Coordinates of C-alpha atoms and ligand atoms in Angstrom, one line a residue:
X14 CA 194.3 -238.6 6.2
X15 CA 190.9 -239.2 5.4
X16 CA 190.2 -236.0 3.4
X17 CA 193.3 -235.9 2.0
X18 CA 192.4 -239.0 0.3
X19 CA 189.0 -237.7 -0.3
X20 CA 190.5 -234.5 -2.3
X21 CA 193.1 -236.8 -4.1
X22 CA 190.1 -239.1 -5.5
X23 CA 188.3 -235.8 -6.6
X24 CA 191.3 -234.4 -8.1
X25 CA 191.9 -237.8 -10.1
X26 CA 188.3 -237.8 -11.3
X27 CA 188.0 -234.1 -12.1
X28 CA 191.6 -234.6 -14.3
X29 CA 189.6 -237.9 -15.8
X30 CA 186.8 -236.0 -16.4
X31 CA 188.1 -233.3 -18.4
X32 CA 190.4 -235.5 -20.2
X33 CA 187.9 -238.1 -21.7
X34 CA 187.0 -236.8 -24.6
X35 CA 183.3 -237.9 -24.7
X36 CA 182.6 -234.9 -22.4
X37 CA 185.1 -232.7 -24.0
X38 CA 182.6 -229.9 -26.1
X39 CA 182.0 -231.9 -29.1
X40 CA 184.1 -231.5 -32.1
X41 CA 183.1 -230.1 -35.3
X42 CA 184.2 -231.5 -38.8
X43 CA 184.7 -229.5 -41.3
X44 CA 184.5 -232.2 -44.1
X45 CA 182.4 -235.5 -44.1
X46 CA 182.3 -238.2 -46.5
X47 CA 179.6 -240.4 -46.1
X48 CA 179.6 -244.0 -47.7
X49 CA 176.8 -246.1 -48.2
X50 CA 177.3 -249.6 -48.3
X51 CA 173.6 -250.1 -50.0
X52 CA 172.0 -253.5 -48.8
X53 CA 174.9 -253.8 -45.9
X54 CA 174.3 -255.8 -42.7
X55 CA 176.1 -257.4 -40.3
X56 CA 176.7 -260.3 -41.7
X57 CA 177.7 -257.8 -45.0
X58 CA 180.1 -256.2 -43.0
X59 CA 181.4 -259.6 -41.4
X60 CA 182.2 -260.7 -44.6
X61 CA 184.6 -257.9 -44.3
X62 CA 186.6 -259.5 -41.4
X63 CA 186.1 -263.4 -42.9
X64 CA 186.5 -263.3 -46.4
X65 CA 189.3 -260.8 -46.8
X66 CA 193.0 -261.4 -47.1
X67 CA 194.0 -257.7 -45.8
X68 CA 193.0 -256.8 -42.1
X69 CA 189.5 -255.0 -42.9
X70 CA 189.3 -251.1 -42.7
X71 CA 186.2 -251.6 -40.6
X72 CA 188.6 -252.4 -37.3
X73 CA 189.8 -248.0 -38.0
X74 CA 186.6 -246.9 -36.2
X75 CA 186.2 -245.8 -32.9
X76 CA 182.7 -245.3 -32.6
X77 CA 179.3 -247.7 -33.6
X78 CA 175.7 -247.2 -33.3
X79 CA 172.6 -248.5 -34.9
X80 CA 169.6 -247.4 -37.1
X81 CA 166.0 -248.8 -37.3
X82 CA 165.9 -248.2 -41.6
X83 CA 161.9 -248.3 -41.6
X84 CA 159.9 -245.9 -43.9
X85 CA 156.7 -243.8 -43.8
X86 CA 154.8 -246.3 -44.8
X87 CA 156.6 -249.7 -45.0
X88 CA 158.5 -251.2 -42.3
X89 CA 160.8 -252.5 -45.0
X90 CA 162.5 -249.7 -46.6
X91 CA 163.6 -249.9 -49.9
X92 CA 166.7 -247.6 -50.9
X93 CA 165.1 -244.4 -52.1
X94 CA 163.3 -244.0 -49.2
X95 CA 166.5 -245.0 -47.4
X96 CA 168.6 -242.2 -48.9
X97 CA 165.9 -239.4 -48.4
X98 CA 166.1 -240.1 -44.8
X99 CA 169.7 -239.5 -45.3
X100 CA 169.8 -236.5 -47.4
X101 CA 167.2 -234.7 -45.8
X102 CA 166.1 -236.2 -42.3
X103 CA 162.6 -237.1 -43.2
X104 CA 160.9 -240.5 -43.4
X105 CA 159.1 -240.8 -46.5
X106 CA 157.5 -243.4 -48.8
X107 CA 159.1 -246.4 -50.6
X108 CA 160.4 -245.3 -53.9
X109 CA 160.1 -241.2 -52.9
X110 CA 163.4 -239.3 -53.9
X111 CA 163.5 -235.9 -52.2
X112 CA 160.1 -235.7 -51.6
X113 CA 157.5 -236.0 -48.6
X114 CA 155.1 -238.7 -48.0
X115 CA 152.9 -235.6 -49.9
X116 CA 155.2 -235.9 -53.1
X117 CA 156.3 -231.7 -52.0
X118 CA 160.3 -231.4 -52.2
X119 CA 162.3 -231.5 -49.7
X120 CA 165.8 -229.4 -49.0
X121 CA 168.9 -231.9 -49.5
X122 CA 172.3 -231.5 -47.2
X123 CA 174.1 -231.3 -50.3
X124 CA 171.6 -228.2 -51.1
X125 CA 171.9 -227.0 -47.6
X126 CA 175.6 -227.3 -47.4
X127 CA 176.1 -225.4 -51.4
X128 CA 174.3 -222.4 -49.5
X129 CA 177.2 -222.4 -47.4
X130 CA 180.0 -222.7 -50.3
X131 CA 180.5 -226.1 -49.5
X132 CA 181.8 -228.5 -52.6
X133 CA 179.8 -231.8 -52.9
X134 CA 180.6 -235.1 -55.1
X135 CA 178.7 -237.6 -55.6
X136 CA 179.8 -241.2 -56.3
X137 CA 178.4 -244.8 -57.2
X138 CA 178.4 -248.1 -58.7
X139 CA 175.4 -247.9 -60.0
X140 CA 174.5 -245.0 -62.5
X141 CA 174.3 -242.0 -60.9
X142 CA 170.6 -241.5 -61.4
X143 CA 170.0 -244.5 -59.5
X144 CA 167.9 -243.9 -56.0
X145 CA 170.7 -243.4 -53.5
X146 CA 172.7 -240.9 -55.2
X147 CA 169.9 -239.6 -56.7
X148 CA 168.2 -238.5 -53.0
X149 CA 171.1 -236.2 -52.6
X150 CA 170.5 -233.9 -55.3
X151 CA 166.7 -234.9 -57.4
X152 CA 163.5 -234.5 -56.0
X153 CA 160.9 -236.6 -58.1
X154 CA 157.8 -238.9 -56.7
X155 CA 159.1 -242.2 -58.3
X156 CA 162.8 -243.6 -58.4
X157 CA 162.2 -245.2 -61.5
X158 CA 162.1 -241.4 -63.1
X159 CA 165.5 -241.8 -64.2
X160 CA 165.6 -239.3 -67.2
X161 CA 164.0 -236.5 -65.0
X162 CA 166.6 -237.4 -62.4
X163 CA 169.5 -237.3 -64.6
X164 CA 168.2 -233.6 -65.7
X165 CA 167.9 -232.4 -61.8
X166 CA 171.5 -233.8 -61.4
X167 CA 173.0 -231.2 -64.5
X168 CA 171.2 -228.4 -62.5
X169 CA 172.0 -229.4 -59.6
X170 CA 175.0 -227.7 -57.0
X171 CA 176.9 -231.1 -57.3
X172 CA 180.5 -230.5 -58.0
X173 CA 182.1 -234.0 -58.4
X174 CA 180.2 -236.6 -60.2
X175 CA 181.7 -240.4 -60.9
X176 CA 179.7 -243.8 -61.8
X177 CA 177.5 -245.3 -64.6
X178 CA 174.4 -244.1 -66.6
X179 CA 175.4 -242.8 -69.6
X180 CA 172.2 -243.6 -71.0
X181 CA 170.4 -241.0 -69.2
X182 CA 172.2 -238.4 -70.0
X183 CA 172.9 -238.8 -73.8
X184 CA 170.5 -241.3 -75.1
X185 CA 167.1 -240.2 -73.9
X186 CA 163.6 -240.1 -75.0
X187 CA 163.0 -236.4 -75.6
X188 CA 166.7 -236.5 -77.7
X189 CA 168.4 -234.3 -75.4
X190 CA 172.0 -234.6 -74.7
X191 CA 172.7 -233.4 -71.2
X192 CA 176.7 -233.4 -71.4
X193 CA 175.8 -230.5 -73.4
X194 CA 174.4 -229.0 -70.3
X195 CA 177.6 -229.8 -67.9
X196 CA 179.9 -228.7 -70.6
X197 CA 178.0 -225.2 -70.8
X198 CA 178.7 -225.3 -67.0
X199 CA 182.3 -225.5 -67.1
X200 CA 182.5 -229.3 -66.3
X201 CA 185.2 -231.8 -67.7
X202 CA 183.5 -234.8 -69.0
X203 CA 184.9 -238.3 -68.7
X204 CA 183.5 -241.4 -70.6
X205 CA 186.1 -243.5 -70.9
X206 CA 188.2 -243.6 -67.6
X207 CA 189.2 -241.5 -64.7
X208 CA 191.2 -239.2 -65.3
X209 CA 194.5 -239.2 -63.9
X210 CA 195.4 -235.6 -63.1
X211 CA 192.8 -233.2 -62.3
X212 CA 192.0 -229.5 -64.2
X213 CA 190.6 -227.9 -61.4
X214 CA 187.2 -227.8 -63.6
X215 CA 184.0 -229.8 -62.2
X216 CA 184.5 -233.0 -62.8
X217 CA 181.4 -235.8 -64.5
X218 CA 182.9 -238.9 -65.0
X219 CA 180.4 -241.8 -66.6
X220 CA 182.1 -244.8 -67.5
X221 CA 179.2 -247.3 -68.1
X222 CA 175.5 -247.0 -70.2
X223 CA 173.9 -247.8 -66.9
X224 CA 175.2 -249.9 -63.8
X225 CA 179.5 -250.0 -63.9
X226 CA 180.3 -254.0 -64.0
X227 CA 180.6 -256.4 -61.3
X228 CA 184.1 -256.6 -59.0
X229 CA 183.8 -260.1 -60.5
X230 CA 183.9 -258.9 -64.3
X231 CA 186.2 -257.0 -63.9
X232 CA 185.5 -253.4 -62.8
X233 CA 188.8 -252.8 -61.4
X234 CA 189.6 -250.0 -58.8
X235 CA 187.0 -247.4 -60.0
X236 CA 185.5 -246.8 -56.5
X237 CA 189.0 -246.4 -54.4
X238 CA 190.4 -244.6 -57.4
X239 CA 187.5 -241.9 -57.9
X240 CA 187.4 -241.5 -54.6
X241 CA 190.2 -240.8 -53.9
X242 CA 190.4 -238.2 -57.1
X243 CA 186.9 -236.5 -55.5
X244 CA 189.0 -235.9 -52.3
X245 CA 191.9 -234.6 -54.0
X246 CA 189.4 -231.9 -55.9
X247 CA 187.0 -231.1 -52.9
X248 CA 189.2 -230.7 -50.4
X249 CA 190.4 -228.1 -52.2
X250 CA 187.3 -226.0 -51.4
X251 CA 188.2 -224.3 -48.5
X252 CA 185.1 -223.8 -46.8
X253 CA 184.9 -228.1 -46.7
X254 CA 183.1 -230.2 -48.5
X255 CA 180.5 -233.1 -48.6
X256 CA 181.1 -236.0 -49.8
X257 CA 178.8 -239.2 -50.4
X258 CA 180.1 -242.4 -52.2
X259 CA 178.2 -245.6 -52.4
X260 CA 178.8 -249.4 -52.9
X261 CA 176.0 -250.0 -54.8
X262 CA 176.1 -253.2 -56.2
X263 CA 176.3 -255.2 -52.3
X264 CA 172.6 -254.4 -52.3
X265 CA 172.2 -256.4 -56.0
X266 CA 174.5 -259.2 -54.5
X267 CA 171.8 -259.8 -51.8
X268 CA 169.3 -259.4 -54.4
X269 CA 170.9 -262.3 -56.9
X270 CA 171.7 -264.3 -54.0
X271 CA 175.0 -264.6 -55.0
X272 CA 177.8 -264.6 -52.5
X273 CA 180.5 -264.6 -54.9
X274 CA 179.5 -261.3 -56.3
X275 CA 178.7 -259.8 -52.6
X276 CA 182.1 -260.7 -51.4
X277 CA 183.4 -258.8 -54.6
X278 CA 181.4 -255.7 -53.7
X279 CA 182.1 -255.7 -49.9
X280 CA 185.9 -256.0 -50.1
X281 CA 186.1 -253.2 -53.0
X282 CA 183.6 -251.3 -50.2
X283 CA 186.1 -251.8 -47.5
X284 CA 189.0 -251.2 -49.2
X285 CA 187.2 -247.7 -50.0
X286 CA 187.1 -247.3 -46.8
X287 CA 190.3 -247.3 -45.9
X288 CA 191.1 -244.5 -48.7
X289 CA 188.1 -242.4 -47.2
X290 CA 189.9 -243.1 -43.5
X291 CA 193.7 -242.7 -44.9
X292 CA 192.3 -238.8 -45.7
X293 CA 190.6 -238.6 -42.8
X294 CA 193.4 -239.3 -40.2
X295 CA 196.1 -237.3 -42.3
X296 CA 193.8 -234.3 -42.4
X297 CA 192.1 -233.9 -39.0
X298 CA 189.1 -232.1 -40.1
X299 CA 187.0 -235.2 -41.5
X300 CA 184.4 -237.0 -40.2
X301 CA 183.6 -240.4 -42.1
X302 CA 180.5 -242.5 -41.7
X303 CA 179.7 -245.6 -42.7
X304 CA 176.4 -247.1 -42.7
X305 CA 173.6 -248.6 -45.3
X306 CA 170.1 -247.9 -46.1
X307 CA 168.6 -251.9 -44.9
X308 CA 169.6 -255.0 -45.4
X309 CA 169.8 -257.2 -48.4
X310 CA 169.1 -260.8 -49.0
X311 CA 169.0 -261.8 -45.5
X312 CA 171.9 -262.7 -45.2
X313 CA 173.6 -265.5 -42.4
X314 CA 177.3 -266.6 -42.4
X315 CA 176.5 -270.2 -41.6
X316 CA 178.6 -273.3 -40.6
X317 CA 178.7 -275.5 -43.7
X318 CA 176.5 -278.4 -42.3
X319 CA 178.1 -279.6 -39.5
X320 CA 181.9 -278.0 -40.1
X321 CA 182.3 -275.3 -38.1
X322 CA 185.7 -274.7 -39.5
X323 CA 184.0 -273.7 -42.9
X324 CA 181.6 -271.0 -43.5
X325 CA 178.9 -271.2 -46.2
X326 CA 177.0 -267.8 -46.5
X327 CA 173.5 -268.7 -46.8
X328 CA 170.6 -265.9 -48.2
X329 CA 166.6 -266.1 -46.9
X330 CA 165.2 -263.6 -49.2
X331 CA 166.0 -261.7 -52.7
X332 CA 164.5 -258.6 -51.3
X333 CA 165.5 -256.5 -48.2
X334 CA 165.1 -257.1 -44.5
X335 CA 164.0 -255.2 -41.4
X336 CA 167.5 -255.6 -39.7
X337 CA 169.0 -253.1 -37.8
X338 CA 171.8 -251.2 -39.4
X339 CA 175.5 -250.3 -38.0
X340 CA 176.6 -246.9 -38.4
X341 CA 180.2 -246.6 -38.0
X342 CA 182.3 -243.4 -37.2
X343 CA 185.8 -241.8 -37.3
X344 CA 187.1 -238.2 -36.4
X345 CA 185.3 -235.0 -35.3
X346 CA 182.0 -235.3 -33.7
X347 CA 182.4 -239.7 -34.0
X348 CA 181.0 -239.9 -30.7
X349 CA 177.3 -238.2 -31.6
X350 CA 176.6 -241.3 -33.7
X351 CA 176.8 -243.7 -30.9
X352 CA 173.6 -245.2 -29.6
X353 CA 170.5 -246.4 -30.9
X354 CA 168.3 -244.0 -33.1
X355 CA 166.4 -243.7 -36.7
X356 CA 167.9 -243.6 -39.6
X357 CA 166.8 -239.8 -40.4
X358 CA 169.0 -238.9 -37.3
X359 CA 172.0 -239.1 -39.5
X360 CA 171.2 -235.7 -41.3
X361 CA 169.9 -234.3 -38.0
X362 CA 173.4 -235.0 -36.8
X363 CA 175.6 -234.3 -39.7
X364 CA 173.4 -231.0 -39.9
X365 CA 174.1 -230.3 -36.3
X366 CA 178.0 -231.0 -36.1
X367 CA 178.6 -228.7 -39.0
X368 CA 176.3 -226.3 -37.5
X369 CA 175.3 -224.6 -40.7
X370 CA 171.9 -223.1 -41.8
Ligands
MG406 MG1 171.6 -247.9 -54.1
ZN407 ZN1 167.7 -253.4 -53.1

């Protein structure tokens, strides 16, 4: 009686075991979109859950971790330095795009991944030179290098281009006009709005002179409605594709200390979100991540005064903070995010899931 119960409780925990799928062999995605909520916390992302009238796209994910966001040299990171870590698993300086703490270049995933046929896009709310999409594809020594950036972006591998900076492009110093340089590569170019059917031709959409406008002035559904439209074109691509999109305007929220305008951003965020993660569970083969360079504005979601029934979300800075950062996760290879870890462990893992060279 005693072993049979012995060999039942093994069989039960051997059946456990090979059905929880943490020890399964991890899964491989074949696609990953990547959003950066630039400047997002937890108290960000809470906003999320208090301030929203839809249930927030943040409850879809079934795994969590965190980052410590520091730099090479500052423990504050600013969000250059913050998206090299990202694009190409190395800490550098504040300010550094693609580059080591020796100013020498450093290999991007999105240059990694084009080796391998992959299609990229690139997304924002800011222009598209600006320091976190810029990481992915430029490799200068200052952030603030915007028309040298804007030139590595039309050599770049990029496929799928959407935000603001016109400027940079068409209205530079040395009198260049770089549209001429997409259009030379077979891109369609957009200037006025997204386009509502696609070509199959590369797509650079620009719909601003520099940073698109505020959620409160009126920028409309640009991010949910270019991303989807990138992951209608690259997941055409059959060998998968790479996809990064960023809410770039939370970060300049926290900056103005302006929680109006932070709501704005972080619901349009969200709501993002949930198009990245409607793709994702239809398709099977995408792994989404959501996480943010550092924290802006110190943010708290305070009682106000004494009522505990109201919240009044106070700011302690206009710069960034050293809090730790919540990665969130969704499909294929979710589970290798959990855990505490650096922030230049997101390309080692990304790198390692899809297991390319
Ligand atoms: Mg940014
Ligand atoms: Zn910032």
């Amino acid at each position: 009686m005693r072993y049979l119960l012995i060999l039942i409780l093994i069989g039960a925990s051997t059946l456990a075991w090979s059905q929880s799928p943490e020890n399964s062999s991890p899964e491989r995605p074949k696609n990953i979109i990547l959003l950066i909520g630039d400047g997002m916390g937890m108290s960000q992302v809470s906003v999320s859950f208090y301030f929203n009238e839809n249930e927030s796209n943040f409850n879809r994910f079934t795994n969590i971790g965190l980052i410590r966001t520091s730099s090479s040299a500052q423990l504050i990171t600013d969000s250059a330095a913050g998206a090299t870590a990202f694009a190409s698993g190395i800490k550098s300086y504040n300010g550094a795009i693609g580059v080591n703490p020796k100013t020498e270049s450093v290999p991007t995933i999105f240059e990694l991944m084009s080796k391998n046929n992959y299609a990229t896009g690139i997304i924002s709310t800011s222009s598209v030179v600006h320091a976190t999409p810029a990481a992915f594809y430029a490799h200068v020594f200052s952030r603030r290098m915007y028309e040298v950036i804007a030139a590595n972006l039309a050599e770049s591998e990029v496929d799928f281009i959407a935000g603001g900076g016109s400027k940079f492009f068409n209205a530079r110093t040395d009198g260049k006009n770089l549209y001429d340089l997409f259009a030379a590569r077979d891109f369609e170019i957009h200037t006025e709005s997204i386009p509502e059917t696609l070509s199959g031709k590369k797509q650079l959409i620009i719909l601003a002179e520099d940073g698109m406008p505020k959620m409160i002035e009126g920028r409309g559904d640009f991010l949910p409605k270019s991303t989807d439209l990138a992951i209608d074109y690259l997941s055409k691509n059959k060998e998968g594709f790479f996809l990064v999109i960023e809410g770039s305007q939370i970060d300049w929220a926290g900056h103005d200390n302006n929680a109006d305008y932070l709501i704005g951003e972080q619901l349009d965020f969200d709501k993002t979100i949930g198009v990245a993660l409607d793709f994702a569970k239809e398709n099977g083969e995408t792994l989404v991540i959501v996480t943010a360079d550092h924290e802006t504005g110190g943010l708290t979601l305070s009682a106000d005064g004494n009522d505990y029934n109201k919240i009044s979300p106070i700011f302690s800075t206009g710069g960034h903070s050293a809090t730790l950062i919540p990665v969130f996760t969704y499909g294929p290879g979710a589970s290798s995010f959990n855990g505490i870890y650096e922030n230049t462990e997101i390309f080692h893992k990304m790198m390692a899931l899809l297991n390319k060279k």
